[in-house]
Every structure is written in C-alpha cells, then in structure tokens.
PDB file of C-alpha atoms in Angstrom:
ATOM      1  CA  MET A  28     179.398 128.559 -36.753  1.00  0.00           C
ATOM      2  CA  LYS A  29     176.605 128.842 -39.313  1.00  0.00           C
ATOM      3  CA  PRO A  30     175.997 132.265 -40.889  1.00  0.00           C
ATOM      4  CA  PRO A  31     172.687 134.044 -40.206  1.00  0.00           C
ATOM      5  CA  LEU A  32     169.876 133.526 -42.690  1.00  0.00           C
ATOM      6  CA  ALA A  33     168.470 135.793 -45.372  1.00  0.00           C
ATOM      7  CA  ASN A  34     165.952 135.375 -48.161  1.00  0.00           C
ATOM      8  CA  ILE A  35     165.405 136.827 -51.626  1.00  0.00           C
ATOM      9  CA  SER A  36     162.138 137.288 -53.487  1.00  0.00           C
ATOM     10  CA  LEU A  37     161.195 138.765 -56.842  1.00  0.00           C
ATOM     11  CA  ASP A  38     157.827 140.332 -57.674  1.00  0.00           C
ATOM     12  CA  LEU A  39     157.348 139.388 -61.337  1.00  0.00           C
ATOM     13  CA  ASP A  40     155.429 142.530 -62.254  1.00  0.00           C
ATOM     14  CA  ASN A  41     154.950 142.589 -66.022  1.00  0.00           C
ATOM     15  CA  LYS A  42     155.002 145.583 -68.355  1.00  0.00           C
ATOM     16  CA  TRP A  43     151.200 145.873 -68.412  1.00  0.00           C
ATOM     17  CA  SER A  44     151.014 146.053 -64.610  1.00  0.00           C
ATOM     18  CA  TYR A  45     153.365 149.062 -64.510  1.00  0.00           C
ATOM     19  CA  LEU A  46     151.370 150.768 -67.267  1.00  0.00           C
ATOM     20  CA  LYS A  47     148.157 150.032 -65.377  1.00  0.00           C
ATOM     21  CA  THR A  48     149.445 151.568 -62.140  1.00  0.00           C
ATOM     22  CA  HIS A  49     150.774 154.504 -64.180  1.00  0.00           C
ATOM     23  CA  GLY A  50     147.351 155.144 -65.744  1.00  0.00           C
ATOM     24  CA  ASP A  51     148.334 154.240 -69.318  1.00  0.00           C
ATOM     25  CA  PRO A  52     145.390 152.638 -71.201  1.00  0.00           C
ATOM     26  CA  ASN A  53     147.782 150.562 -73.322  1.00  0.00           C
ATOM     27  CA  TRP A  54     147.970 148.084 -70.443  1.00  0.00           C
ATOM     28  CA  GLU A  55     144.710 146.489 -71.585  1.00  0.00           C
ATOM     29  CA  SER A  56     146.469 144.558 -74.372  1.00  0.00           C
ATOM     30  CA  PHE A  57     148.726 142.976 -71.708  1.00  0.00           C
ATOM     31  CA  PRO A  58     152.120 143.844 -73.234  1.00  0.00           C
ATOM     32  CA  SER A  59     154.830 141.612 -71.814  1.00  0.00           C
ATOM     33  CA  TYR A  60     158.597 141.498 -71.449  1.00  0.00           C
ATOM     34  CA  LEU A  61     158.686 138.113 -69.701  1.00  0.00           C
ATOM     35  CA  ASP A  62     160.227 136.334 -72.704  1.00  0.00           C
ATOM     36  CA  LEU A  63     163.167 138.743 -72.467  1.00  0.00           C
ATOM     37  CA  VAL A  64     163.673 139.165 -68.749  1.00  0.00           C
ATOM     38  CA  VAL A  65     162.941 135.706 -67.339  1.00  0.00           C
ATOM     39  CA  PRO A  66     165.796 133.889 -69.178  1.00  0.00           C
ATOM     40  CA  ARG A  67     168.087 136.741 -68.131  1.00  0.00           C
ATOM     41  CA  ILE A  68     167.069 136.387 -64.479  1.00  0.00           C
ATOM     42  CA  VAL A  69     167.345 132.592 -64.534  1.00  0.00           C
ATOM     43  CA  GLU A  70     170.857 132.772 -66.013  1.00  0.00           C
ATOM     44  CA  PHE A  71     171.885 135.447 -63.489  1.00  0.00           C
ATOM     45  CA  LEU A  72     170.640 133.429 -60.494  1.00  0.00           C
ATOM     46  CA  ASP A  73     172.182 130.230 -61.826  1.00  0.00           C
ATOM     47  CA  GLU A  74     175.560 131.966 -62.099  1.00  0.00           C
ATOM     48  CA  LEU A  75     175.336 132.961 -58.417  1.00  0.00           C
ATOM     49  CA  LYS A  76     173.886 129.547 -57.455  1.00  0.00           C
ATOM     50  CA  LEU A  77     170.876 131.232 -55.864  1.00  0.00           C
ATOM     51  CA  GLN A  78     167.389 129.858 -55.332  1.00  0.00           C
ATOM     52  CA  ILE A  79     164.741 132.495 -54.692  1.00  0.00           C
ATOM     53  CA  THR A  80     160.969 132.953 -54.475  1.00  0.00           C
ATOM     54  CA  VAL A  81     159.194 134.505 -57.458  1.00  0.00           C
ATOM     55  CA  PHE A  82     155.755 136.035 -56.914  1.00  0.00           C
ATOM     56  CA  VAL A  83     153.738 135.568 -60.101  1.00  0.00           C
ATOM     57  CA  VAL A  84     150.677 137.538 -61.200  1.00  0.00           C
ATOM     58  CA  GLY A  85     147.732 135.275 -62.031  1.00  0.00           C
ATOM     59  CA  GLN A  86     146.763 137.239 -65.133  1.00  0.00           C
ATOM     60  CA  ASP A  87     150.173 136.492 -66.647  1.00  0.00           C
ATOM     61  CA  ALA A  88     149.924 132.835 -65.722  1.00  0.00           C
ATOM     62  CA  GLU A  89     146.526 132.589 -67.421  1.00  0.00           C
ATOM     63  CA  LEU A  90     147.858 133.892 -70.750  1.00  0.00           C
ATOM     64  CA  GLU A  91     149.358 131.112 -72.845  1.00  0.00           C
ATOM     65  CA  LYS A  92     152.060 133.379 -74.299  1.00  0.00           C
ATOM     66  CA  ASN A  93     153.637 133.796 -70.843  1.00  0.00           C
ATOM     67  CA  GLN A  94     153.497 130.213 -69.666  1.00  0.00           C
ATOM     68  CA  PRO A  95     156.824 128.958 -71.139  1.00  0.00           C
ATOM     69  CA  ALA A  96     158.711 131.723 -69.315  1.00  0.00           C
ATOM     70  CA  LEU A  97     156.923 130.988 -66.033  1.00  0.00           C
ATOM     71  CA  ARG A  98     157.594 127.266 -66.411  1.00  0.00           C
ATOM     72  CA  GLN A  99     161.276 128.082 -66.926  1.00  0.00           C
ATOM     73  CA  LEU A 100     161.403 129.651 -63.462  1.00  0.00           C
ATOM     74  CA  ALA A 101     159.801 126.614 -61.851  1.00  0.00           C
ATOM     75  CA  ASP A 102     161.984 124.190 -63.808  1.00  0.00           C
ATOM     76  CA  ALA A 103     165.065 126.079 -62.578  1.00  0.00           C
ATOM     77  CA  GLY A 104     164.041 125.217 -59.004  1.00  0.00           C
ATOM     78  CA  HIS A 105     162.703 128.576 -57.877  1.00  0.00           C
ATOM     79  CA  GLU A 106     159.750 128.723 -55.509  1.00  0.00           C
ATOM     80  CA  ILE A 107     156.589 130.266 -56.970  1.00  0.00           C
ATOM     81  CA  GLY A 108     154.376 132.566 -54.887  1.00  0.00           C
ATOM     82  CA  ASN A 109     151.111 134.418 -55.483  1.00  0.00           C
ATOM     83  CA  HIS A 110     151.137 138.140 -56.378  1.00  0.00           C
ATOM     84  CA  SER A 111     147.328 138.391 -56.870  1.00  0.00           C
ATOM     85  CA  PHE A 112     145.442 137.953 -60.141  1.00  0.00           C
ATOM     86  CA  HIS A 113     144.750 141.495 -61.360  1.00  0.00           C
ATOM     87  CA  HIS A 114     147.765 143.200 -59.716  1.00  0.00           C
ATOM     88  CA  GLU A 115     145.703 146.041 -58.293  1.00  0.00           C
ATOM     89  CA  PRO A 116     147.424 147.938 -55.450  1.00  0.00           C
ATOM     90  CA  TRP A 117     143.989 148.651 -53.987  1.00  0.00           C
ATOM     91  CA  LEU A 118     143.492 144.978 -53.086  1.00  0.00           C
ATOM     92  CA  HIS A 119     142.799 146.092 -49.505  1.00  0.00           C
ATOM     93  CA  LEU A 120     139.550 147.674 -50.757  1.00  0.00           C
ATOM     94  CA  TYR A 121     138.189 144.377 -52.108  1.00  0.00           C
ATOM     95  CA  SER A 122     135.139 142.789 -50.502  1.00  0.00           C
ATOM     96  CA  PRO A 123     135.487 139.278 -48.982  1.00  0.00           C
ATOM     97  CA  GLN A 124     133.745 137.831 -52.049  1.00  0.00           C
ATOM     98  CA  GLN A 125     136.097 139.660 -54.417  1.00  0.00           C
ATOM     99  CA  LEU A 126     139.096 138.417 -52.474  1.00  0.00           C
ATOM    100  CA  GLU A 127     137.943 134.807 -52.644  1.00  0.00           C
ATOM    101  CA  ARG A 128     137.536 135.057 -56.421  1.00  0.00           C
ATOM    102  CA  GLU A 129     140.908 136.810 -56.736  1.00  0.00           C
ATOM    103  CA  PHE A 130     142.726 134.047 -54.874  1.00  0.00           C
ATOM    104  CA  GLU A 131     140.833 131.163 -56.467  1.00  0.00           C
ATOM    105  CA  ARG A 132     141.600 132.426 -59.953  1.00  0.00           C
ATOM    106  CA  SER A 133     145.248 133.323 -59.321  1.00  0.00           C
ATOM    107  CA  GLU A 134     146.035 130.068 -57.511  1.00  0.00           C
ATOM    108  CA  ALA A 135     144.520 127.944 -60.285  1.00  0.00           C
ATOM    109  CA  ALA A 136     146.258 129.855 -63.097  1.00  0.00           C
ATOM    110  CA  ILE A 137     149.668 129.844 -61.392  1.00  0.00           C
ATOM    111  CA  GLU A 138     149.508 126.133 -60.608  1.00  0.00           C
ATOM    112  CA  ARG A 139     148.553 125.291 -64.209  1.00  0.00           C
ATOM    113  CA  ALA A 140     151.397 127.401 -65.580  1.00  0.00           C
ATOM    114  CA  THR A 141     154.172 126.383 -63.175  1.00  0.00           C
ATOM    115  CA  GLY A 142     153.096 123.101 -61.588  1.00  0.00           C
ATOM    116  CA  GLN A 143     153.480 124.625 -58.125  1.00  0.00           C
ATOM    117  CA  ARG A 144     150.779 125.327 -55.586  1.00  0.00           C
ATOM    118  CA  THR A 145     151.451 128.691 -53.966  1.00  0.00           C
ATOM    119  CA  ARG A 146     152.128 128.826 -50.229  1.00  0.00           C
ATOM    120  CA  GLY A 147     153.173 132.483 -49.927  1.00  0.00           C
ATOM    121  CA  PHE A 148     151.697 135.823 -50.938  1.00  0.00           C
ATOM    122  CA  ARG A 149     152.725 139.431 -51.449  1.00  0.00           C
ATOM    123  CA  GLY A 150     150.152 142.122 -52.155  1.00  0.00           C
ATOM    124  CA  PRO A 151     150.726 144.403 -55.162  1.00  0.00           C
ATOM    125  CA  GLY A 152     152.006 147.744 -53.963  1.00  0.00           C
ATOM    126  CA  PHE A 153     152.322 146.137 -50.484  1.00  0.00           C
ATOM    127  CA  SER A 154     148.502 146.314 -50.186  1.00  0.00           C
ATOM    128  CA  LEU A 155     147.266 144.550 -47.078  1.00  0.00           C
ATOM    129  CA  SER A 156     144.199 144.581 -44.850  1.00  0.00           C
ATOM    130  CA  ASP A 157     142.583 142.537 -42.110  1.00  0.00           C
ATOM    131  CA  GLU A 158     140.297 140.945 -44.683  1.00  0.00           C
ATOM    132  CA  VAL A 159     143.244 140.009 -46.919  1.00  0.00           C
ATOM    133  CA  LEU A 160     145.002 138.435 -43.933  1.00  0.00           C
ATOM    134  CA  LYS A 161     141.902 136.508 -42.878  1.00  0.00           C
ATOM    135  CA  THR A 162     141.482 135.228 -46.433  1.00  0.00           C
ATOM    136  CA  LEU A 163     145.107 134.117 -46.623  1.00  0.00           C
ATOM    137  CA  ILE A 164     144.937 132.293 -43.297  1.00  0.00           C
ATOM    138  CA  ARG A 165     141.610 130.678 -44.183  1.00  0.00           C
ATOM    139  CA  ARG A 166     143.040 129.454 -47.495  1.00  0.00           C
ATOM    140  CA  GLY A 167     146.022 127.844 -45.764  1.00  0.00           C
ATOM    141  CA  TYR A 168     148.857 130.166 -46.751  1.00  0.00           C
ATOM    142  CA  GLU A 169     152.036 129.613 -44.764  1.00  0.00           C
ATOM    143  CA  TYR A 170     153.386 133.136 -45.067  1.00  0.00           C
ATOM    144  CA  ASP A 171     152.717 136.663 -46.253  1.00  0.00           C
ATOM    145  CA  CYS A 172     155.358 139.301 -47.065  1.00  0.00           C
ATOM    146  CA  SER A 173     153.329 142.439 -47.761  1.00  0.00           C
ATOM    147  CA  VAL A 174     154.527 144.467 -44.764  1.00  0.00           C
ATOM    148  CA  PHE A 175     156.966 147.212 -45.796  1.00  0.00           C
ATOM    149  CA  PRO A 176     158.296 148.989 -42.659  1.00  0.00           C
ATOM    150  CA  THR A 177     159.312 152.388 -44.017  1.00  0.00           C
ATOM    151  CA  PHE A 178     158.351 156.015 -43.418  1.00  0.00           C
ATOM    152  CA  LEU A 179     158.876 156.860 -47.108  1.00  0.00           C
ATOM    153  CA  GLY A 180     155.696 155.301 -48.544  1.00  0.00           C
ATOM    154  CA  PRO A 181     153.907 158.645 -49.013  1.00  0.00           C
ATOM    155  CA  LEU A 182     156.950 160.103 -50.795  1.00  0.00           C
ATOM    156  CA  ALA A 183     157.070 157.108 -53.150  1.00  0.00           C
ATOM    157  CA  ARG A 184     153.350 157.550 -53.830  1.00  0.00           C
ATOM    158  CA  MET A 185     153.819 161.268 -54.514  1.00  0.00           C
ATOM    159  CA  TYR A 186     156.631 160.492 -56.968  1.00  0.00           C
ATOM    160  CA  CYS A 187     154.442 157.896 -58.688  1.00  0.00           C
ATOM    161  CA  PHE A 188     151.543 160.348 -59.017  1.00  0.00           C
ATOM    162  CA  LEU A 189     153.765 163.119 -60.374  1.00  0.00           C
ATOM    163  CA  LYS A 190     155.098 160.784 -63.069  1.00  0.00           C
ATOM    164  CA  SER A 191     151.701 159.239 -63.892  1.00  0.00           C
ATOM    165  CA  LYS A 192     148.765 159.911 -66.196  1.00  0.00           C
ATOM    166  CA  LEU A 193     146.235 159.116 -63.481  1.00  0.00           C
ATOM    167  CA  SER A 194     142.876 160.833 -63.279  1.00  0.00           C
ATOM    168  CA  PRO A 195     141.707 162.272 -59.924  1.00  0.00           C
ATOM    169  CA  ALA A 196     139.424 159.253 -59.483  1.00  0.00           C
ATOM    170  CA  GLN A 197     142.311 156.855 -60.138  1.00  0.00           C
ATOM    171  CA  LYS A 198     144.482 158.697 -57.620  1.00  0.00           C
ATOM    172  CA  VAL A 199     141.769 158.257 -54.995  1.00  0.00           C
ATOM    173  CA  GLU A 200     141.701 154.537 -55.823  1.00  0.00           C
ATOM    174  CA  ARG A 201     145.469 154.407 -55.304  1.00  0.00           C
ATOM    175  CA  LYS A 202     145.556 156.717 -52.270  1.00  0.00           C
ATOM    176  CA  ASP A 203     147.141 154.016 -50.071  1.00  0.00           C
ATOM    177  CA  LEU A 204     149.722 152.909 -52.645  1.00  0.00           C
ATOM    178  CA  PHE A 205     153.024 152.039 -50.887  1.00  0.00           C
ATOM    179  CA  GLY A 206     151.417 152.562 -47.454  1.00  0.00           C
ATOM    180  CA  SER A 207     151.534 155.421 -44.957  1.00  0.00           C
ATOM    181  CA  TRP A 208     154.202 156.964 -42.721  1.00  0.00           C
ATOM    182  CA  ARG A 209     152.862 154.830 -39.843  1.00  0.00           C
ATOM    183  CA  ASP A 210     154.267 151.759 -41.597  1.00  0.00           C
ATOM    184  CA  GLY A 211     157.703 152.914 -40.479  1.00  0.00           C
ATOM    185  CA  PHE A 212     156.818 151.751 -36.966  1.00  0.00           C
ATOM    186  CA  GLN A 213     156.210 148.192 -38.121  1.00  0.00           C
ATOM    187  CA  SER A 214     158.687 145.466 -37.290  1.00  0.00           C
ATOM    188  CA  ASN A 215     161.615 144.444 -39.472  1.00  0.00           C
ATOM    189  CA  ARG A 216     161.496 140.981 -37.899  1.00  0.00           C
ATOM    190  CA  PRO A 217     159.252 138.025 -38.761  1.00  0.00           C
ATOM    191  CA  PHE A 218     156.095 137.631 -36.703  1.00  0.00           C
ATOM    192  CA  LYS A 219     152.856 135.667 -36.825  1.00  0.00           C
ATOM    193  CA  TRP A 220     149.344 136.770 -37.687  1.00  0.00           C
ATOM    194  CA  THR A 221     146.614 134.889 -35.829  1.00  0.00           C
ATOM    195  CA  SER A 222     142.944 134.621 -36.817  1.00  0.00           C
ATOM    196  CA  ALA A 223     140.317 132.098 -35.689  1.00  0.00           C
ATOM    197  CA  ASN A 224     142.990 130.055 -33.870  1.00  0.00           C
ATOM    198  CA  GLN A 225     145.040 129.739 -37.072  1.00  0.00           C
ATOM    199  CA  SER A 226     148.299 131.520 -37.775  1.00  0.00           C
ATOM    200  CA  MET A 227     150.543 132.578 -40.637  1.00  0.00           C
ATOM    201  CA  VAL A 228     154.080 133.961 -40.658  1.00  0.00           C
ATOM    202  CA  GLU A 229     154.698 137.525 -41.821  1.00  0.00           C
ATOM    203  CA  ILE A 230     158.095 138.240 -43.395  1.00  0.00           C
ATOM    204  CA  PRO A 231     158.462 142.032 -43.755  1.00  0.00           C
ATOM    205  CA  VAL A 232     160.442 143.450 -46.661  1.00  0.00           C
ATOM    206  CA  THR A 233     163.576 144.568 -44.849  1.00  0.00           C
ATOM    207  CA  THR A 234     164.353 148.257 -44.526  1.00  0.00           C
ATOM    208  CA  MET A 235     167.511 149.744 -43.020  1.00  0.00           C
ATOM    209  CA  PRO A 236     167.560 149.150 -39.246  1.00  0.00           C
ATOM    210  CA  PHE A 237     166.934 152.280 -37.148  1.00  0.00           C
ATOM    211  CA  PHE A 238     166.386 154.552 -40.167  1.00  0.00           C
ATOM    212  CA  LYS A 239     163.650 152.470 -41.852  1.00  0.00           C
ATOM    213  CA  VAL A 240     164.590 153.605 -45.354  1.00  0.00           C
ATOM    214  CA  PRO A 241     164.288 151.132 -48.261  1.00  0.00           C
ATOM    215  CA  ILE A 242     167.125 148.833 -49.235  1.00  0.00           C
ATOM    216  CA  HIS A 243     165.340 146.889 -51.986  1.00  0.00           C
ATOM    217  CA  ALA A 244     166.969 146.709 -55.414  1.00  0.00           C
ATOM    218  CA  THR A 245     164.876 149.412 -57.088  1.00  0.00           C
ATOM    219  CA  TYR A 246     165.975 151.937 -54.462  1.00  0.00           C
ATOM    220  CA  LEU A 247     169.598 150.896 -54.987  1.00  0.00           C
ATOM    221  CA  HIS A 248     169.246 151.590 -58.716  1.00  0.00           C
ATOM    222  CA  PHE A 249     167.829 155.008 -57.882  1.00  0.00           C
ATOM    223  CA  LEU A 250     170.935 155.721 -55.774  1.00  0.00           C
ATOM    224  CA  ALA A 251     173.205 154.306 -58.474  1.00  0.00           C
ATOM    225  CA  GLY A 252     171.787 156.934 -60.829  1.00  0.00           C
ATOM    226  CA  ILE A 253     173.486 159.457 -58.527  1.00  0.00           C
ATOM    227  CA  SER A 254     176.599 157.373 -57.870  1.00  0.00           C
ATOM    228  CA  PRO A 255     177.299 153.603 -58.086  1.00  0.00           C
ATOM    229  CA  TRP A 256     179.654 154.012 -55.118  1.00  0.00           C
ATOM    230  CA  LEU A 257     176.801 155.545 -53.109  1.00  0.00           C
ATOM    231  CA  ALA A 258     174.499 152.596 -53.879  1.00  0.00           C
ATOM    232  CA  GLN A 259     177.149 150.017 -52.987  1.00  0.00           C
ATOM    233  CA  SER A 260     178.167 151.779 -49.766  1.00  0.00           C
ATOM    234  CA  TYR A 261     174.540 152.251 -48.768  1.00  0.00           C
ATOM    235  CA  PHE A 262     173.827 148.535 -49.166  1.00  0.00           C
ATOM    236  CA  TRP A 263     177.028 147.589 -47.320  1.00  0.00           C
ATOM    237  CA  MET A 264     175.954 149.769 -44.394  1.00  0.00           C
ATOM    238  CA  ALA A 265     172.449 148.270 -44.441  1.00  0.00           C
ATOM    239  CA  LEU A 266     173.813 144.721 -44.216  1.00  0.00           C
ATOM    240  CA  LYS A 267     176.211 145.721 -41.428  1.00  0.00           C
ATOM    241  CA  LEU A 268     173.299 147.151 -39.436  1.00  0.00           C
ATOM    242  CA  CYS A 269     171.325 143.972 -40.062  1.00  0.00           C
ATOM    243  CA  GLN A 270     174.222 141.930 -38.680  1.00  0.00           C
ATOM    244  CA  TRP A 271     174.607 144.153 -35.610  1.00  0.00           C
ATOM    245  CA  THR A 272     170.878 144.083 -34.835  1.00  0.00           C
ATOM    246  CA  ARG A 273     170.492 140.385 -35.780  1.00  0.00           C
ATOM    247  CA  ILE A 274     167.889 141.135 -38.422  1.00  0.00           C
ATOM    248  CA  GLU A 275     167.778 138.537 -41.186  1.00  0.00           C
ATOM    249  CA  PRO A 276     167.358 140.457 -44.461  1.00  0.00           C
ATOM    250  CA  SER A 277     164.439 139.837 -46.778  1.00  0.00           C
ATOM    251  CA  PHE A 278     165.680 141.360 -50.027  1.00  0.00           C
ATOM    252  CA  LEU A 279     163.239 142.330 -52.773  1.00  0.00           C
ATOM    253  CA  LEU A 280     163.837 142.298 -56.539  1.00  0.00           C
ATOM    254  CA  HIS A 281     161.726 143.308 -59.551  1.00  0.00           C
ATOM    255  CA  PRO A 282     162.120 142.533 -63.267  1.00  0.00           C
ATOM    256  CA  LEU A 283     163.160 146.128 -63.996  1.00  0.00           C
ATOM    257  CA  ASP A 284     166.239 145.527 -61.841  1.00  0.00           C
ATOM    258  CA  PHE A 285     167.460 143.461 -64.817  1.00  0.00           C
ATOM    259  CA  LEU A 286     166.108 145.617 -67.660  1.00  0.00           C
ATOM    260  CA  GLY A 287     167.445 148.965 -68.826  1.00  0.00           C
ATOM    261  CA  CYS A 288     166.706 151.860 -71.128  1.00  0.00           C
ATOM    262  CA  ASP A 289     168.263 149.838 -73.936  1.00  0.00           C
ATOM    263  CA  ASP A 290     165.587 147.142 -73.442  1.00  0.00           C
ATOM    264  CA  GLU A 291     162.423 149.069 -72.681  1.00  0.00           C
ATOM    265  CA  LYS A 292     161.466 152.599 -73.762  1.00  0.00           C
ATOM    266  CA  ASP A 293     157.885 152.771 -72.446  1.00  0.00           C
ATOM    267  CA  LEU A 294     158.804 152.602 -68.760  1.00  0.00           C
ATOM    268  CA  SER A 295     161.133 155.593 -68.565  1.00  0.00           C
ATOM    269  CA  PHE A 296     158.988 156.985 -65.727  1.00  0.00           C
ATOM    270  CA  PHE A 297     160.195 154.199 -63.432  1.00  0.00           C
ATOM    271  CA  PRO A 298     163.230 154.814 -61.144  1.00  0.00           C
ATOM    272  CA  GLY A 299     166.449 153.464 -62.604  1.00  0.00           C
ATOM    273  CA  MET A 300     165.104 153.064 -66.142  1.00  0.00           C
ATOM    274  CA  ASN A 301     167.485 155.744 -67.423  1.00  0.00           C
ATOM    275  CA  GLN A 302     170.370 153.283 -67.027  1.00  0.00           C
ATOM    276  CA  PRO A 303     171.479 150.480 -69.395  1.00  0.00           C
ATOM    277  CA  ALA A 304     170.781 146.891 -68.424  1.00  0.00           C
ATOM    278  CA  ALA A 305     174.468 145.929 -68.140  1.00  0.00           C
ATOM    279  CA  LYS A 306     175.052 148.594 -65.483  1.00  0.00           C
ATOM    280  CA  LYS A 307     172.021 147.474 -63.470  1.00  0.00           C
ATOM    281  CA  ILE A 308     172.962 143.795 -63.647  1.00  0.00           C
ATOM    282  CA  LYS A 309     176.493 144.634 -62.527  1.00  0.00           C
ATOM    283  CA  LEU A 310     175.103 146.373 -59.431  1.00  0.00           C
ATOM    284  CA  MET A 311     172.807 143.417 -58.701  1.00  0.00           C
ATOM    285  CA  LYS A 312     175.721 141.003 -58.941  1.00  0.00           C
ATOM    286  CA  PHE A 313     177.740 143.129 -56.523  1.00  0.00           C
ATOM    287  CA  CYS A 314     174.893 143.402 -53.991  1.00  0.00           C
ATOM    288  CA  LEU A 315     173.706 139.806 -54.098  1.00  0.00           C
ATOM    289  CA  SER A 316     177.271 138.505 -53.892  1.00  0.00           C
ATOM    290  CA  MET A 317     177.763 140.671 -50.799  1.00  0.00           C
ATOM    291  CA  LEU A 318     174.539 139.298 -49.324  1.00  0.00           C
ATOM    292  CA  GLN A 319     175.779 135.747 -49.948  1.00  0.00           C
ATOM    293  CA  GLN A 320     179.093 136.484 -48.228  1.00  0.00           C
ATOM    294  CA  LYS A 321     177.406 137.612 -45.025  1.00  0.00           C
ATOM    295  CA  PHE A 322     174.274 135.408 -44.920  1.00  0.00           C
ATOM    296  CA  GLU A 323     172.973 132.011 -45.933  1.00  0.00           C
ATOM    297  CA  VAL A 324     170.419 132.949 -48.592  1.00  0.00           C
ATOM    298  CA  LEU A 325     167.238 130.870 -48.959  1.00  0.00           C
ATOM    299  CA  PRO A 326     163.945 131.028 -50.838  1.00  0.00           C
ATOM    300  CA  MET A 327     161.167 132.346 -48.621  1.00  0.00           C
ATOM    301  CA  GLY A 328     159.358 129.034 -48.126  1.00  0.00           C
ATOM    302  CA  GLU A 329     162.553 127.357 -46.945  1.00  0.00           C
ATOM    303  CA  TYR A 330     163.285 130.339 -44.730  1.00  0.00           C
ATOM    304  CA  VAL A 331     159.840 130.056 -43.115  1.00  0.00           C
ATOM    305  CA  SER A 332     160.476 126.357 -42.460  1.00  0.00           C
ATOM    306  CA  CYS A 333     163.655 127.344 -40.613  1.00  0.00           C
ATOM    307  CA  ILE A 334     161.694 129.857 -38.540  1.00  0.00           C
ATOM    308  CA  HIS A 335     159.440 127.053 -37.328  1.00  0.00           C
ATOM    309  CA  ALA A 336     162.454 125.179 -35.912  1.00  0.00           C
ATOM    310  CA  PRO A 337     162.043 124.902 -32.100  1.00  0.00           C
ATOM    311  CA  LYS A 338     165.161 126.919 -31.218  1.00  0.00           C
ATOM    312  CA  ARG A 339     164.036 129.827 -33.398  1.00  0.00           C
ATOM    313  CA  ASN A 340     160.292 129.794 -32.847  1.00  0.00           C
ATOM    314  CA  ARG A 341     160.566 131.435 -29.393  1.00  0.00           C
ATOM    315  CA  CYS A 342     161.797 134.650 -31.031  1.00  0.00           C
ATOM    316  CA  ILE A 343     158.636 135.189 -33.110  1.00  0.00           C
ATOM    317  CA  SER A 344     156.030 137.578 -31.754  1.00  0.00           C
ATOM    318  CA  HIS A 345     152.324 137.414 -32.552  1.00  0.00           C
ATOM    319  CA  ALA A 346     149.753 139.879 -33.846  1.00  0.00           C
ATOM    320  CA  VAL A 347     146.023 139.270 -33.814  1.00  0.00           C
ATOM    321  CA  VAL A 348     144.347 140.138 -37.112  1.00  0.00           C
ATOM    322  CA  GLY A 349     142.122 143.124 -36.486  1.00  0.00           C
ATOM    323  CA  ALA A 350     143.970 144.250 -33.340  1.00  0.00           C
ATOM    324  CA  LYS A 351     145.456 147.494 -34.629  1.00  0.00           C
ATOM    325  CA  SER A 352     147.517 148.058 -31.501  1.00  0.00           C
ATOM    326  CA  GLU A 353     149.420 144.878 -32.327  1.00  0.00           C
ATOM    327  CA  TRP A 354     149.946 145.702 -36.010  1.00  0.00           C
ATOM    328  CA  ALA A 355     153.657 146.191 -35.496  1.00  0.00           C
ATOM    329  CA  PRO A 356     155.057 143.727 -32.934  1.00  0.00           C
ATOM    330  CA  SER A 357     158.665 144.339 -32.024  1.00  0.00           C
TER     331      SER A 357
END
C-alpha cells in the first residue's frame, strides 16, 4: 500500500525583504544572504534525497549577484515558483494594472535566472484577494498556496509590529499581514478556485488539524527555543493528526530555518534567530525525516498533478472567486 502524499515548499525570502517588512530603511540596498544559505539548503535537501518547490522573489532574480544561487536550485532539480516581484505583503491592495505588471516582471526575471517558467504562486505574507486569484487564473497558473488556515494570524501580526520600526502609516499598509482570525475557518485540504470558467488548485499551508495552529518550520523553531523536545513532540502530534484525518501535509520552510545567530546578526527580531544554525538544521533534519517516514514527499507541482488523477479528483471541492461564502470549502 502506497503511503499518503505530502509536499514541501520554501519561500526564498531574502534579507532585504525581512528588513522591508520590519520597517528598516537599509533594505533599499537589497542586502542578500542567498550565497550563504542556498548552497546549505541544496546540500541539506540532497542529503535527504528531497525535491521541493522554491518560491523565488522576482527582485532577487533580476539582480545579477543572486542569479548563480538561484540557478543552483534549478540545476539541483527543485521546482521554482513565483513569490511576487516586490515581496510586499499588501499585494491584495494592488490594482489590476499593478498586479499585471507585478506578475509580468516577476515571471520574466525568474525564468531568465532559473530557466523555469513558474506554474505556482504564493503571496508574500499569505496576501491574497479576489483580484490576485483572477489574475493568477487568467495568466494560466496551475496552483496557488497562499491560504493559511490559522486563528493566530493577528497574534503573529501583533508580534511583528511590536518588534518592528514601522511608522503608523506603514502599520496601516500592513494591517492584514498574516491574515485575520477568520482564516482559521478555511480548509486544510486542497480545493479549486474557479473564475470565468477556468480553475486553479489551492494548496493551503497545513496547520494542525482541529486546533488550526501553525506547524511550519519557523513556528517549530520558536517552540524549540523553549524546548527541542516540545518542538519535536508537537510536530509528531501534528503528523499523527494529519494521518488520522487523512490530510496531506503541505509543509512550509524559509531560509531562516537554516540560518542562525552565528550567521546573521541583523535579523535578531525574527523568531528562532537567537539559536545557532547547527541546532536549527538538526531540528529540520529530524522533522523532515519524520515527514518522509510517514508520507511520500513531492514538490508542489508534482503533487498537484497527482491531485488531478481521476481517483483523487472527486475529493476536491470548489470555490468561486468572489463568492465569500465559499471562501473556505470543507
């Protein structure tokens, strides 16, 4: 009997994007840690024999200094997705014209840098709107993964604001960062968005079944700061609940899951950045190895192809873009 499926993705947020969200003006010089972290991630995934999806920011792909690192990911066989061009968590406030320019520019830059045409998207800060969805469907995207079904979004936003240097105006701009408590009622299971008789698969970032609390790697590092045993037990319980409820986990990584306080001093405001890199990588190896033991782990594009298989397609519900009552199909 084949094991159930799971998928892993990594949002390749660069140093400047964290500084930008934090309100630090030093972001404008586009400081980068990609040369350090990408080889580390590639080696780590190769050791575990994992292929994943990496969501790249178009601004990084456009800068020549970052292109060798991005090409290394593609050459290692990892799928490349689109994480917007400017990495602004207020993407949902963009006009239709702004969105078209955002996608045109990011798609072109990412394809030049990696040789891959993007087929999947995740909004920065999980930003999503009807207009974003319509744009994605119109541009032929096969899947989105910006839905984050948790009740803790407002708490994460509050923590971010407390640790930030944001002005009142910037806080208003970021007022929907990480979503609202209503997102906790969204589905943990894949579903389809439909617009103008076209559809696209949505793969939510998995949260713990029933409780809807995060299980992504950054949250695990936060728990590991209290106790590594707590983080490991928490993840074990989350995977057990996924097995019992037949939810196929979509596990989310970030570059800071592989960087520590010994690598990067300017991002100490970020959860888990008070720990050394070796400790964080050890936790990631434990968790991803556990995921591999219980599930067949695929990149997101390959996972979506499996969803379209006839025997599985009947289990996917639909939501009409713009129909708020259907925002969270079960």
